[in-house]
Amino acid sequence: MPKIFEYFGILIFFYSNEHEPIHVHAKKGEFESKAEFYIINGEISEIKITNI
């Protein structure tokens, strides 16, 4: 679980060898969310955020 960033106790990270679409996880305490980035022609067309 490589850490990308930490801010006010919110940990932003990813799991290596995970599935498409490109996404990152955010966790603080017992709460966790995932942000999925949909890329079309090299540009982010949509970002979906879900609670896990």
N, C-alpha and C. Protein backbone atom coordinates (compact mmCIF):
# COMPACT_ATOMS: atom_id res chain seq x y z
N MET A 1 0.84 -1.18 0.00
CA MET A 1 0.00 0.00 0.00
C MET A 1 0.89 1.24 0.00
N PRO A 2 1.34 1.70 -1.16
CA PRO A 2 2.16 2.91 -1.23
C PRO A 2 1.35 4.16 -0.88
N LYS A 3 1.88 4.96 0.03
CA LYS A 3 1.23 6.21 0.44
C LYS A 3 1.58 7.30 -0.56
N ILE A 4 0.56 8.03 -1.01
CA ILE A 4 0.76 9.13 -1.94
C ILE A 4 0.87 10.44 -1.18
N PHE A 5 -0.04 10.63 -0.19
CA PHE A 5 -0.15 11.92 0.49
C PHE A 5 -0.90 11.72 1.80
N GLU A 6 -0.59 12.55 2.78
CA GLU A 6 -1.36 12.55 4.03
C GLU A 6 -1.61 13.99 4.43
N TYR A 7 -2.88 14.29 4.76
CA TYR A 7 -3.29 15.65 5.09
C TYR A 7 -4.33 15.61 6.20
N PHE A 8 -4.06 16.26 7.31
CA PHE A 8 -4.95 16.27 8.48
C PHE A 8 -5.40 14.86 8.87
N GLY A 9 -4.51 13.90 8.77
CA GLY A 9 -4.82 12.52 9.15
C GLY A 9 -5.54 11.72 8.08
N ILE A 10 -5.82 12.33 6.92
CA ILE A 10 -6.43 11.60 5.80
C ILE A 10 -5.31 11.02 4.95
N LEU A 11 -5.29 9.73 4.82
CA LEU A 11 -4.25 9.03 4.07
C LEU A 11 -4.74 8.74 2.66
N ILE A 12 -4.00 9.20 1.65
CA ILE A 12 -4.30 8.93 0.25
C ILE A 12 -3.30 7.88 -0.22
N PHE A 13 -3.80 6.77 -0.77
CA PHE A 13 -2.91 5.67 -1.13
C PHE A 13 -3.50 4.86 -2.27
N PHE A 14 -2.71 3.91 -2.78
CA PHE A 14 -3.19 2.97 -3.79
C PHE A 14 -2.62 1.60 -3.50
N TYR A 15 -3.24 0.59 -4.05
CA TYR A 15 -2.74 -0.77 -3.96
C TYR A 15 -2.05 -1.11 -5.28
N SER A 16 -0.85 -1.69 -5.22
CA SER A 16 -0.18 -2.05 -6.46
C SER A 16 -0.90 -3.22 -7.12
N ASN A 17 -0.80 -3.31 -8.43
CA ASN A 17 -1.43 -4.39 -9.23
C ASN A 17 -2.94 -4.45 -9.04
N GLU A 18 -3.60 -3.30 -9.02
CA GLU A 18 -5.05 -3.29 -8.87
C GLU A 18 -5.71 -3.06 -10.23
N HIS A 19 -7.02 -3.05 -10.24
CA HIS A 19 -7.82 -3.04 -11.46
C HIS A 19 -8.03 -1.65 -12.04
N GLU A 20 -8.50 -1.61 -13.29
CA GLU A 20 -8.91 -0.37 -13.96
C GLU A 20 -10.30 -0.01 -13.45
N PRO A 21 -10.75 1.19 -13.51
CA PRO A 21 -10.04 2.37 -13.94
C PRO A 21 -9.00 2.80 -12.89
N ILE A 22 -8.13 3.71 -13.28
CA ILE A 22 -7.13 4.23 -12.35
C ILE A 22 -7.88 4.85 -11.18
N HIS A 23 -7.43 4.54 -9.97
CA HIS A 23 -8.12 5.08 -8.80
C HIS A 23 -7.18 5.14 -7.60
N VAL A 24 -7.59 5.93 -6.61
CA VAL A 24 -6.87 6.03 -5.34
C VAL A 24 -7.87 5.85 -4.21
N HIS A 25 -7.35 5.47 -3.06
CA HIS A 25 -8.16 5.30 -1.86
C HIS A 25 -7.81 6.40 -0.87
N ALA A 26 -8.78 6.79 -0.06
CA ALA A 26 -8.56 7.75 1.02
C ALA A 26 -9.12 7.14 2.30
N LYS A 27 -8.36 7.23 3.39
CA LYS A 27 -8.80 6.61 4.64
C LYS A 27 -8.47 7.50 5.82
N LYS A 28 -9.43 7.58 6.75
CA LYS A 28 -9.21 8.24 8.03
C LYS A 28 -10.01 7.46 9.06
N GLY A 29 -9.31 6.87 10.00
CA GLY A 29 -9.98 6.04 11.00
C GLY A 29 -10.68 4.88 10.35
N GLU A 30 -11.96 4.72 10.65
CA GLU A 30 -12.73 3.60 10.10
C GLU A 30 -13.38 3.92 8.75
N PHE A 31 -13.21 5.15 8.27
CA PHE A 31 -13.85 5.58 7.02
C PHE A 31 -12.89 5.45 5.85
N GLU A 32 -13.42 4.98 4.70
CA GLU A 32 -12.61 4.85 3.50
C GLU A 32 -13.44 5.17 2.27
N SER A 33 -12.83 5.89 1.33
CA SER A 33 -13.46 6.23 0.05
C SER A 33 -12.51 5.88 -1.08
N LYS A 34 -13.07 5.84 -2.29
CA LYS A 34 -12.28 5.55 -3.47
C LYS A 34 -12.65 6.57 -4.54
N ALA A 35 -11.64 7.14 -5.21
CA ALA A 35 -11.85 8.07 -6.32
C ALA A 35 -11.35 7.40 -7.59
N GLU A 36 -12.27 7.19 -8.55
CA GLU A 36 -11.93 6.56 -9.83
C GLU A 36 -11.82 7.65 -10.90
N PHE A 37 -10.74 7.58 -11.68
CA PHE A 37 -10.47 8.57 -12.73
C PHE A 37 -10.69 7.92 -14.09
N TYR A 38 -11.63 8.46 -14.86
CA TYR A 38 -11.92 7.96 -16.20
C TYR A 38 -11.22 8.88 -17.20
N ILE A 39 -10.31 8.30 -17.99
CA ILE A 39 -9.48 9.09 -18.90
C ILE A 39 -9.82 8.72 -20.34
N ILE A 40 -10.13 9.76 -21.13
CA ILE A 40 -10.42 9.59 -22.56
C ILE A 40 -9.50 10.52 -23.34
N ASN A 41 -8.77 9.96 -24.28
CA ASN A 41 -7.83 10.73 -25.10
C ASN A 41 -6.85 11.55 -24.26
N GLY A 42 -6.38 10.96 -23.17
CA GLY A 42 -5.38 11.61 -22.33
C GLY A 42 -5.90 12.67 -21.39
N GLU A 43 -7.22 12.86 -21.30
CA GLU A 43 -7.81 13.85 -20.41
C GLU A 43 -8.80 13.19 -19.46
N ILE A 44 -8.84 13.66 -18.23
CA ILE A 44 -9.81 13.14 -17.26
C ILE A 44 -11.19 13.61 -17.67
N SER A 45 -12.07 12.66 -17.98
CA SER A 45 -13.43 13.02 -18.41
C SER A 45 -14.42 12.94 -17.25
N GLU A 46 -14.08 12.15 -16.22
CA GLU A 46 -15.01 11.98 -15.10
C GLU A 46 -14.24 11.45 -13.89
N ILE A 47 -14.69 11.86 -12.71
CA ILE A 47 -14.16 11.33 -11.45
C ILE A 47 -15.34 10.85 -10.63
N LYS A 48 -15.34 9.58 -10.24
CA LYS A 48 -16.40 9.03 -9.40
C LYS A 48 -15.83 8.74 -8.02
N ILE A 49 -16.52 9.24 -6.98
CA ILE A 49 -16.09 9.02 -5.61
C ILE A 49 -17.13 8.17 -4.91
N THR A 50 -16.69 7.07 -4.30
CA THR A 50 -17.60 6.16 -3.60
C THR A 50 -17.06 5.85 -2.22
N ASN A 51 -17.97 5.60 -1.29
CA ASN A 51 -17.59 5.14 0.04
C ASN A 51 -17.41 3.64 0.01
N ILE A 52 -16.45 3.16 0.76
CA ILE A 52 -16.19 1.72 0.80
C ILE A 52 -16.62 1.20 2.16
